[in-house]
Short mmCIF file of C-alpha atoms and ligand atoms in Angstrom, two decimals:
data_model
loop_
_atom_site.label_atom_id
_atom_site.label_comp_id
_atom_site.label_asym_id
_atom_site.label_seq_id
_atom_site.Cartn_x
_atom_site.Cartn_y
_atom_site.Cartn_z
CA MET E 151 -21.03 26.03 -21.69
CA ASN E 152 -19.11 22.79 -22.08
CA LEU E 153 -17.35 22.05 -18.82
CA TYR E 154 -14.34 20.56 -20.61
CA GLU E 155 -13.53 23.69 -22.53
CA ARG E 156 -12.87 25.33 -19.19
CA ILE E 157 -10.26 22.71 -18.34
CA PRO E 158 -7.14 23.11 -20.47
CA ASN E 159 -5.69 19.64 -21.01
CA ASN E 160 -3.63 17.45 -23.27
CA VAL E 161 -5.20 14.16 -22.23
CA HIS E 162 -8.05 14.12 -24.78
CA LEU E 163 -10.56 14.84 -22.06
CA SER E 164 -13.37 15.51 -24.55
CA GLU E 165 -13.10 11.90 -25.81
CA ASP E 166 -12.94 10.13 -22.46
CA LYS E 167 -16.50 9.78 -21.17
CA LYS E 168 -15.60 7.85 -18.05
CA LEU E 169 -13.06 10.39 -16.93
CA GLN E 170 -15.48 13.20 -17.74
CA ARG E 171 -18.13 11.70 -15.49
CA ALA E 172 -15.65 11.29 -12.65
CA LEU E 173 -14.40 14.86 -13.02
CA GLU E 174 -17.93 16.19 -13.32
CA LYS E 175 -18.65 14.90 -9.84
CA TRP E 176 -15.33 15.99 -8.40
CA LEU E 177 -15.04 19.51 -9.88
CA PRO E 178 -17.85 21.21 -7.87
CA ASN E 179 -16.43 19.70 -4.67
CA TYR E 180 -13.02 21.01 -5.59
CA LEU E 181 -14.41 24.53 -6.11
CA ASP E 182 -16.24 24.34 -2.77
CA TRP E 183 -13.00 23.27 -1.13
CA TRP E 184 -11.13 26.16 -2.78
CA GLN E 185 -13.72 28.67 -1.51
CA GLU E 186 -13.69 27.19 1.96
CA MET E 187 -9.94 26.54 2.37
CA GLY E 188 -8.21 28.68 -0.29
CA PRO E 189 -6.77 32.18 0.40
CA ASP E 190 -9.09 33.88 2.86
CA GLY E 191 -10.39 37.31 1.89
CA PHE E 192 -8.98 37.57 -1.64
CA GLN E 193 -11.19 35.37 -3.78
CA GLN E 194 -12.75 38.26 -5.67
CA LYS E 195 -9.53 40.19 -6.28
CA ASP E 196 -7.72 40.39 -9.60
CA VAL E 197 -4.28 38.79 -9.34
CA TYR E 198 -1.51 38.89 -11.94
CA LEU E 199 -1.10 35.14 -12.39
CA ARG E 200 0.61 32.68 -14.65
CA THR E 201 -1.69 30.05 -16.12
CA ALA E 202 -0.57 26.91 -17.93
CA ILE E 203 -2.68 26.42 -21.05
CA SER E 204 -0.52 23.92 -22.94
CA VAL E 205 2.75 22.06 -22.54
CA GLU E 206 4.53 23.94 -25.31
CA PRO E 207 7.44 26.07 -24.08
CA ASP E 208 5.34 29.25 -24.36
CA GLY E 209 2.08 27.59 -23.29
CA TRP E 210 2.59 27.33 -19.57
CA ALA E 211 3.59 30.91 -18.95
CA ASN E 212 0.55 33.03 -19.79
CA PHE E 213 0.34 36.05 -17.50
CA ASP E 214 -2.84 38.00 -16.92
CA PHE E 215 -5.16 39.32 -14.21
CA VAL E 216 -7.41 36.53 -12.95
CA LYS E 217 -9.73 36.03 -9.99
CA MET E 218 -8.49 32.89 -8.28
CA PRO E 219 -11.75 30.89 -8.42
CA ASP E 220 -11.71 31.50 -12.22
CA TYR E 221 -8.18 30.16 -12.57
CA ARG E 222 -8.08 27.54 -15.31
CA TRP E 223 -6.84 24.50 -13.48
CA GLY E 224 -5.75 22.11 -16.19
CA ILE E 225 -4.47 18.58 -16.70
CA PHE E 226 -1.11 18.38 -18.40
CA LEU E 227 1.32 15.59 -19.04
CA LYS E 228 4.62 16.05 -20.76
CA PRO E 229 4.12 14.60 -24.27
CA ALA E 230 4.83 10.87 -24.60
CA GLU E 231 8.01 9.69 -26.21
CA PRO E 232 7.48 6.77 -28.57
CA GLY E 233 8.99 3.51 -27.40
CA ALA E 234 9.55 4.58 -23.79
CA LYS E 235 11.37 1.99 -21.68
CA ILE E 236 11.63 1.23 -17.99
CA GLY E 237 14.82 2.97 -16.97
CA PHE E 238 15.96 0.97 -13.91
CA GLY E 239 15.33 -2.01 -11.65
CA ASP E 240 14.65 -5.66 -12.46
CA ASN E 241 12.65 -4.86 -15.61
CA TYR E 242 15.23 -2.44 -16.95
CA GLY E 243 14.92 -1.95 -20.70
CA GLN E 244 11.42 -3.42 -21.06
CA SER E 245 8.53 -1.34 -22.41
CA ALA E 246 7.21 1.25 -19.97
CA TYR E 247 3.90 0.45 -18.25
CA GLN E 248 0.93 2.25 -19.77
CA GLU E 249 -1.45 0.84 -17.16
CA VAL E 250 -0.83 0.20 -13.48
CA PRO E 251 0.97 -3.12 -12.95
CA GLY E 252 -1.47 -5.25 -10.90
CA GLU E 253 0.85 -6.32 -8.10
CA PHE E 254 1.84 -2.71 -7.38
CA ARG E 255 -1.61 -1.23 -7.63
CA ASN E 256 -2.03 -0.58 -3.92
CA SER E 257 1.40 0.81 -3.27
CA LEU E 258 1.35 2.99 -6.36
CA ARG E 259 -2.04 4.36 -5.37
CA ARG E 260 -0.59 5.08 -1.93
CA ILE E 261 2.32 7.03 -3.43
CA ILE E 262 0.00 9.12 -5.59
CA VAL E 263 -2.42 9.77 -2.74
CA THR E 264 0.42 10.77 -0.40
CA GLN E 265 1.86 13.16 -2.97
CA GLY E 266 -1.62 14.44 -3.86
CA ASP E 267 -2.48 15.09 -0.22
CA THR E 268 0.41 17.53 0.19
CA GLU E 269 -0.94 19.82 -2.54
CA PRO E 270 -4.24 20.97 -0.96
CA ALA E 271 -2.62 20.72 2.49
CA SER E 272 -0.17 23.51 1.72
CA VAL E 273 -2.98 25.75 0.43
CA GLU E 274 -4.79 25.19 3.72
CA GLN E 275 -1.66 25.93 5.75
CA GLN E 276 -1.19 29.22 3.91
CA ARG E 277 -4.83 30.28 3.90
CA GLN E 278 -4.44 33.29 6.21
CA LEU E 279 -1.07 34.55 5.01
CA GLY E 280 -2.40 37.04 2.49
CA LYS E 281 -3.67 39.22 5.32
CA THR E 282 -0.12 40.00 6.48
CA CYS E 283 1.72 40.23 3.15
CA PRO E 284 4.95 42.28 3.18
CA SER E 285 4.18 43.65 -0.33
CA LEU E 286 1.87 43.19 -3.31
CA TYR E 287 4.71 41.39 -5.09
CA ASP E 288 4.86 38.82 -2.29
CA LEU E 289 1.09 38.57 -2.13
CA ARG E 290 0.98 37.70 -5.80
CA ASN E 291 3.70 35.07 -5.39
CA LEU E 292 1.77 33.47 -2.53
CA PHE E 293 -1.34 33.20 -4.68
CA GLN E 294 0.66 31.86 -7.63
CA VAL E 295 1.98 29.10 -5.42
CA ASN E 296 -1.52 28.42 -4.09
CA VAL E 297 -3.24 28.06 -7.48
CA GLU E 298 -0.43 25.86 -8.77
CA GLU E 299 -0.69 23.59 -5.73
CA GLY E 300 -4.35 23.39 -6.65
CA ARG E 301 -3.35 22.34 -10.16
CA HIS E 302 -0.99 19.72 -8.74
CA LEU E 303 -3.95 18.28 -6.90
CA TRP E 304 -5.72 18.07 -10.26
CA ALA E 305 -2.71 16.26 -11.70
CA MET E 306 -2.83 13.58 -9.02
CA VAL E 307 -6.63 13.34 -9.16
CA TYR E 308 -6.39 12.77 -12.90
CA LEU E 309 -4.10 9.79 -12.31
CA LEU E 310 -6.38 8.39 -9.60
CA GLN E 311 -9.56 8.78 -11.63
CA ARG E 312 -8.09 7.61 -14.90
CA TYR E 313 -6.03 4.63 -13.74
CA PHE E 314 -7.41 3.36 -10.42
CA GLY E 315 -11.13 2.85 -11.03
CA ARG E 316 -13.53 3.11 -8.14
CA ASP E 317 -10.81 3.15 -5.46
CA GLY E 318 -9.15 6.00 -7.25
CA ARG E 319 -12.36 8.00 -7.33
CA ASP E 320 -12.87 7.43 -3.60
CA GLU E 321 -9.32 8.57 -2.91
CA ALA E 322 -9.88 11.67 -5.05
CA ASP E 323 -12.88 12.55 -2.89
CA ALA E 324 -10.96 11.93 0.33
CA LEU E 325 -8.26 14.38 -0.81
CA LEU E 326 -10.85 17.13 -0.44
CA GLU E 327 -12.03 15.93 2.96
CA ARG E 328 -8.85 15.87 5.04
CA ARG E 329 -7.75 19.18 6.57
CA SER E 330 -4.30 20.40 7.54
CA GLY E 331 -3.82 20.40 11.31
CA ASN E 332 -7.28 19.02 12.04
CA PRO E 333 -6.84 16.30 14.72
CA ASP E 334 -9.90 14.36 13.50
CA LYS E 335 -9.01 14.30 9.81
CA PRO E 336 -5.40 15.45 9.46
CA ARG E 337 -3.35 15.53 6.30
CA ILE E 338 -1.19 12.43 5.83
CA LEU E 339 2.32 13.83 6.42
CA GLU E 340 3.31 15.73 9.56
CA ALA E 341 5.09 18.66 7.87
CA PHE E 342 1.74 19.43 6.24
CA ASN E 343 -0.06 19.66 9.56
CA GLN E 344 2.34 22.26 10.97
CA PRO E 345 1.02 25.81 11.09
CA CYS E 346 2.45 28.12 8.43
CA ASP E 347 0.95 31.34 9.70
CA ASP E 348 3.68 33.90 9.20
CA TRP E 349 5.86 34.77 6.24
CA LEU E 350 9.11 33.49 7.72
CA ASN E 351 7.43 30.08 7.99
CA PHE E 352 6.10 30.48 4.47
CA PHE E 353 9.52 31.17 2.98
CA CYS E 354 11.02 28.26 4.94
CA PHE E 355 8.18 26.03 3.80
CA THR E 356 8.62 26.90 0.12
CA MET E 357 12.42 26.60 0.46
CA PHE E 358 12.59 23.30 2.35
CA THR E 359 9.25 21.51 2.11
CA ASP E 360 8.47 22.32 -1.51
CA ARG E 361 12.00 21.19 -2.26
CA ASP E 362 11.19 17.76 -0.86
CA GLY E 363 8.38 17.82 -3.43
CA LYS E 364 10.93 18.50 -6.15
CA TYR E 365 12.93 15.40 -5.21
CA GLN E 366 9.91 13.13 -4.82
CA LEU E 367 8.57 14.33 -8.18
CA SER E 368 12.00 13.89 -9.77
CA ALA E 369 12.17 10.29 -8.56
CA LEU E 370 8.65 9.65 -9.87
CA ALA E 371 9.46 11.47 -13.12
CA GLU E 372 11.82 8.52 -13.78
CA SER E 373 8.98 6.05 -13.28
CA GLY E 374 8.34 3.16 -15.63
CA PHE E 375 4.62 3.87 -15.16
CA GLU E 376 4.60 6.38 -17.97
CA PRO E 377 1.53 8.49 -17.14
CA LEU E 378 2.99 9.15 -13.68
CA ALA E 379 6.40 10.02 -15.10
CA ARG E 380 4.94 12.45 -17.62
CA THR E 381 2.65 14.09 -15.05
CA CYS E 382 5.53 14.68 -12.64
CA GLN E 383 7.79 16.01 -15.37
CA PHE E 384 5.32 18.78 -16.08
CA MET E 385 4.69 19.53 -12.39
CA LEU E 386 8.40 20.13 -11.89
CA THR E 387 8.27 23.17 -14.16
CA GLU E 388 5.84 24.82 -11.75
CA GLU E 389 7.56 23.60 -8.61
CA ALA E 390 10.70 25.50 -9.59
CA HIS E 391 8.89 28.79 -9.04
CA HIS E 392 7.77 27.78 -5.55
CA MET E 393 11.33 27.12 -4.48
CA PHE E 394 12.40 30.39 -6.05
CA VAL E 395 9.86 32.14 -3.80
CA GLY E 396 11.28 30.44 -0.70
CA ASP E 397 14.95 30.75 -1.58
CA THR E 398 14.83 34.41 -2.62
CA GLY E 399 12.33 35.24 0.15
CA LEU E 400 14.74 33.99 2.80
CA ASN E 401 17.63 35.69 1.06
CA ARG E 402 15.74 39.00 1.28
CA VAL E 403 14.98 38.47 4.97
CA VAL E 404 18.65 37.69 5.62
CA LYS E 405 19.72 40.76 3.67
CA ARG E 406 17.42 43.05 5.64
CA THR E 407 18.52 41.52 8.93
CA ALA E 408 22.17 42.09 7.96
CA GLN E 409 21.42 45.74 7.16
CA LEU E 410 19.70 46.22 10.50
CA MET E 411 22.54 44.45 12.36
CA LYS E 412 24.88 47.14 11.08
CA ALA E 413 22.47 49.87 12.14
CA GLY E 414 21.91 48.67 15.71
CA ASP E 415 19.73 46.19 17.59
CA VAL E 416 17.72 44.14 15.09
CA ARG E 417 14.77 43.70 17.44
CA GLU E 418 14.60 47.36 18.33
CA LEU E 419 14.72 48.17 14.63
CA GLY E 420 11.85 45.81 13.87
CA GLY E 421 13.78 43.09 12.01
CA ILE E 422 14.09 39.33 12.46
CA PRO E 423 17.27 38.40 14.39
CA LEU E 424 19.58 35.90 12.70
CA ASP E 425 19.17 33.33 15.48
CA ILE E 426 15.42 33.22 14.92
CA ILE E 427 16.00 32.67 11.20
CA GLN E 428 18.43 29.84 12.06
CA LYS E 429 15.89 28.18 14.35
CA HIS E 430 13.26 28.28 11.62
CA ILE E 431 15.74 26.69 9.21
CA ASN E 432 16.37 23.95 11.79
CA PHE E 433 12.65 23.36 12.24
CA TRP E 434 11.59 23.16 8.60
CA PHE E 435 14.71 21.36 7.37
CA SER E 436 14.27 18.58 9.95
CA TYR E 437 10.55 18.14 9.30
CA SER E 438 11.19 18.10 5.56
CA LEU E 439 13.86 15.38 5.92
CA ASP E 440 11.21 13.11 7.43
CA LEU E 441 9.22 13.34 4.21
CA PHE E 442 11.76 11.11 2.44
CA GLY E 443 10.80 8.14 4.64
CA GLY E 444 12.91 5.71 6.68
CA GLU E 445 16.66 5.44 6.06
CA ILE E 446 16.33 1.69 5.59
CA SER E 447 13.23 0.78 3.64
CA SER E 448 12.00 -2.39 1.95
CA ASN E 449 9.38 -0.30 0.13
CA SER E 450 12.08 1.73 -1.56
CA ALA E 451 13.74 -1.53 -2.65
CA ASP E 452 10.47 -2.94 -4.03
CA PHE E 453 9.66 0.24 -5.90
CA PHE E 454 13.05 0.47 -7.46
CA ALA E 455 13.02 -3.21 -8.40
CA ALA E 456 9.64 -2.75 -10.08
CA GLY E 457 10.85 0.29 -12.02
CA LEU E 458 8.30 2.58 -10.39
CA LYS E 459 10.40 5.07 -8.40
CA GLY E 460 13.94 5.84 -9.46
CA ARG E 461 16.78 7.94 -8.15
CA TYR E 462 17.29 11.65 -8.76
CA LYS E 463 18.38 12.06 -12.38
CA GLU E 464 18.56 8.29 -12.72
CA GLN E 465 19.35 8.38 -16.44
CA GLU E 466 21.76 11.28 -16.36
CA GLN E 467 23.63 10.54 -13.18
CA TYR E 468 24.06 6.78 -12.96
CA LYS E 469 25.56 4.06 -15.16
CA ASP E 470 24.33 1.02 -13.23
CA HIS E 471 20.53 1.19 -13.30
CA ILE E 472 20.07 -2.15 -11.60
CA GLY E 473 21.91 -1.51 -8.37
CA ALA E 474 21.33 -5.02 -7.07
CA GLU E 475 24.91 -5.75 -6.06
CA GLN E 476 25.84 -2.49 -4.41
CA ASN E 477 25.81 -1.53 -0.75
CA PHE E 478 25.40 1.75 1.06
CA THR E 479 26.91 2.69 4.43
CA MET E 480 25.00 4.86 6.86
CA LYS E 481 25.12 5.77 10.55
CA VAL E 482 22.57 4.09 12.80
CA VAL E 483 22.03 4.00 16.53
CA ASP E 484 23.12 0.64 17.90
CA GLU E 485 23.10 -0.07 21.66
CA GLY E 486 23.15 3.60 22.49
CA GLN E 487 25.96 4.49 20.09
CA LEU E 488 26.25 5.72 16.53
CA LYS E 489 27.72 3.01 14.34
CA ASP E 490 28.21 2.48 10.63
CA ARG E 491 25.91 -0.05 9.04
CA GLU E 492 26.14 -1.39 5.52
CA VAL E 493 22.80 -2.08 3.84
CA PRO E 494 21.88 -3.16 0.29
CA LEU E 495 21.72 -0.04 -1.86
CA ARG E 496 18.13 -0.66 -2.92
CA ASN E 497 17.04 -0.53 0.72
CA ALA E 498 18.82 2.80 1.19
CA LEU E 499 17.25 4.72 -1.70
CA ASN E 500 15.24 7.04 0.55
CA GLU E 501 18.52 8.05 2.14
CA VAL E 502 20.17 8.42 -1.27
CA LEU E 503 17.38 10.77 -2.40
CA ARG E 504 17.59 12.64 0.92
CA GLY E 505 21.32 13.13 0.30
CA GLU E 506 20.58 14.79 -3.05
CA TYR E 507 18.07 17.05 -1.33
CA VAL E 508 20.56 18.08 1.35
CA LYS E 509 23.12 19.03 -1.31
CA ASP E 510 20.50 21.23 -2.97
CA CYS E 511 19.56 22.91 0.33
CA GLU E 512 23.22 23.64 0.98
CA LYS E 513 23.32 25.72 -2.19
CA GLY E 514 20.59 27.92 -0.72
CA LEU E 515 22.56 28.34 2.48
CA ALA E 516 25.64 29.31 0.44
CA ARG E 517 23.62 32.03 -1.32
CA TRP E 518 22.33 33.45 1.97
CA ASN E 519 25.80 33.34 3.50
CA LYS E 520 27.13 35.21 0.49
CA THR E 521 24.49 37.86 1.18
CA LEU E 522 25.73 38.10 4.77
CA ALA E 523 29.33 38.36 3.56
CA ASP E 524 28.42 41.01 0.98
CA GLU E 525 26.79 43.05 3.75
CA GLY E 526 29.97 42.72 5.83
CA ILE E 527 28.46 40.46 8.50
CA SER E 528 30.67 37.67 9.87
CA GLU E 529 27.94 35.36 11.25
CA ARG E 530 26.83 32.45 9.07
CA LEU E 531 23.72 30.31 8.71
CA PHE E 532 23.97 26.53 8.42
CA LEU E 533 21.98 23.32 8.05
CA PRO E 534 21.63 21.18 11.17
CA SER E 535 22.75 17.55 11.11
CA THR E 536 20.28 15.28 9.30
CA ARG E 537 19.91 13.36 12.59
CA PHE E 538 18.67 16.41 14.50
CA HIS E 539 14.96 16.59 15.48
CA ARG E 540 13.73 13.66 13.43
CA HIS E 541 10.34 12.07 13.91
CA LEU E 542 10.62 9.22 11.47
CA GLY E 543 13.27 6.68 10.48
CA GLU E 544 16.46 5.49 12.20
CA TYR E 545 16.97 8.60 14.31
CA ALA E 546 13.43 9.05 15.57
CA GLY E 547 13.10 8.24 19.24
CA HIS E 548 16.71 9.28 19.92
CA HIS E 549 18.00 12.74 20.70
CA PHE E 550 20.76 14.59 18.91
CA ASP E 551 22.30 18.00 19.20
CA ILE E 552 22.45 20.30 16.22
CA GLU E 553 25.75 18.71 15.11
CA GLY E 554 24.28 15.22 15.22
CA ASN E 555 25.87 13.97 18.46
CA LEU E 556 23.74 11.62 20.55
CA ILE E 557 22.51 13.32 23.70
CA SER E 558 20.01 12.42 26.41
CA ALA E 559 16.35 13.33 26.33
CA GLU E 560 16.97 15.65 29.32
CA GLU E 561 19.77 17.49 27.58
CA PHE E 562 17.63 17.92 24.48
CA GLU E 563 14.79 19.34 26.57
CA GLN E 564 17.17 21.76 28.29
CA ARG E 565 18.72 22.98 25.07
CA LYS E 566 15.92 22.86 22.53
CA ALA E 567 15.13 26.56 22.91
CA GLU E 568 18.62 27.23 21.44
CA TRP E 569 17.77 25.19 18.36
CA LEU E 570 14.06 25.40 17.62
CA PRO E 571 11.68 28.37 17.55
CA THR E 572 10.17 29.00 20.99
CA ILE E 573 6.68 30.34 21.54
CA GLU E 574 8.26 33.74 22.22
CA ASP E 575 10.21 33.59 18.96
CA ARG E 576 7.05 32.77 17.05
CA GLU E 577 5.12 35.52 18.77
CA TYR E 578 7.86 38.01 18.05
CA VAL E 579 7.86 37.13 14.34
CA ARG E 580 4.09 37.34 14.28
CA SER E 581 4.23 40.77 15.90
CA LEU E 582 6.10 42.04 12.82
CA MET E 583 3.53 40.78 10.37
CA HIS E 584 1.46 43.76 9.28
CA PRO E 585 0.10 43.99 5.77
CA VAL E 586 1.83 46.33 3.34
CA THR E 587 -0.41 46.68 0.30
CA GLU E 588 0.52 50.00 -1.24
CA PRO E 589 2.17 49.47 -4.65
CA GLY E 590 5.93 49.99 -4.39
CA LYS E 591 6.03 49.70 -0.57
CA ILE E 592 7.58 46.89 1.46
CA ALA E 593 7.60 45.75 5.11
CA ASN E 594 10.56 46.77 7.22
CA TRP E 595 11.76 43.21 8.00
CA ILE E 596 12.47 42.17 4.40
CA ALA E 597 14.52 43.62 1.50
CA LEU E 598 13.20 44.38 -1.98
CA PRO E 599 13.36 41.59 -4.59
CA ALA E 600 16.07 41.87 -7.22
CA THR E 601 13.49 41.97 -10.03
CA GLY E 602 9.72 41.94 -10.49
CA ILE E 603 7.56 39.33 -12.21
CA LYS E 604 7.62 38.87 -15.99
CA GLY E 605 9.58 42.06 -16.57
CA LYS E 606 7.22 44.21 -14.49
CA PRO E 607 8.76 46.56 -11.90
CA PHE E 608 8.37 45.97 -8.17
CA GLU E 609 5.96 48.96 -8.07
CA PHE E 610 3.53 47.18 -10.39
CA GLU E 611 0.08 46.58 -8.87
CA TYR E 612 0.33 42.77 -8.86
CA VAL E 613 -2.91 42.37 -6.91
CA ARG E 614 -5.79 44.84 -7.26
CA LEU E 615 -7.27 45.20 -3.80
FE1 FE2 G 964 2.95 20.94 -5.55
FE1 FE2 G 965 4.97 23.45 -4.58
#
C-alpha cells in the first residue's frame, strides 16, 4: 500500500520525492513515539474522533470510530491566495516569501522548532490522564486533543523537512527525542515540562497553555513567509476545540463546586474547593505568560521588521503596519521599584501579544464567574497580576504578590501556599481522580457538559472500552 495515500494532504506529497523520502524515514519513528509516549492503555480502543481529511469547510470535521494509532495524521495548509503580500514591517506590501529568507533562516527554524516541540510535549504530559477520566465524554475529548497535537507536530515537521534541508530533517528527528519533564532531554519550554497528571491541571492547561498556542499561531498566521502563515491558519481551526475543552471543563468544575458549596463542606462532599481552583489558575496562567517571551525583546523587533511574525489580527486590528515610530509604556523594576518605561513599540511586541492573550483569558473568567453568580455564590475567581510568579522576562528574579506589588523573597516564601497549589492541594485533587467509564455517568467533582459531541447525547459511548 502506498504510504502517501495514508497521509491526507494538500501539499502534492505524491509529486515531491525529496519530501517523501524525508517523511518515509520520519514516519516510523513518529509511530514508535506515539506508542511509547501517547495515551497509555488505550491504543487499541475505538474512539469517536474527528479527522481532518481536507481543508474544505466540511473536510476537517469527519467523525468516526478510530483506533488512535490508525488516526490519519495529515498535512494541511490553508489554500494559497494569489498575489499574497507581506502584511507588516519594513518590507510591507512586497510579495510574500515562498522560500525562507536567508538571513532569517536560523531564527525562523528556531521559531518552528519551539512551536513544534510543544505539540508532542503536551501529549507526553497527558499520557496517563485517560486512566482517571471523569466520563467517556471527557476521555474522548482528551484523545481528540492528543491526536490533533500529534497532527500539529506533523505540520511543523512538514515545514522543517520541506524548507530547511538537512538541518530541518535533523530538527524533525530531535522533536521525537526530547521528553517532557526528563531532566536529561527536556522539552524546550518550561510550561511543557510541568506535570499534568490530574484533570484539573488538564483543564487549566488546555484553557491557559493551549491559548498561548492560539496567540503564537495567530501571530505566525500573519507571517510573510507564506507556507508558515498557511500552516498556522489551518492549525487554528483545531486549536479552538482544545480551548473549548479547557474553558468548558473548568466551567463545569466551578459549577459543581458551587453546587456543593450550597450543600455543605466541599471537601467532605468530594468536590474541589474554590481556593484550590484559584491556585491552579494562578499557576498555569503565570507559566503560560512566560511563553510569550521577554517584555522587551530585540528578537520581536527583528521578526516584525522582517515581516515574519506579526501582531494578533494584524490586518484587521491595526492601520499602521510599520510601527517604527511608535512607543509602548510598560512597568519595569528599576532600583527596587516599579517604574514606567517607554520602549520602541517593535521591541514590546511580545508584551503586546501577551496583552491580547490576557484579555481573552479574562473572558473565560467572566464566564466562570457568571456560573458562580447563577448558582447564587458570592465568591469570584480572578486572574493574578501578570507580574506574579514569572520565570522569564522583566519580572523574573523579583517577587510579587498576587496583585503585582513588589514584595521580598521572604514574604513570597511565607505566602506562596496562599497563591500556588501546595503538595497537599495536589494530593487532595489527585485523591478525587477515579475513572468513571460507564456511559452516561460522571465523576462527582464535575458537572455534566451542556451538550455532547457532534449532536450525540452525553450518554453516547464515545470510547469503547
Ligand atoms: Fe497544538
Ligand atoms: Fe492545542
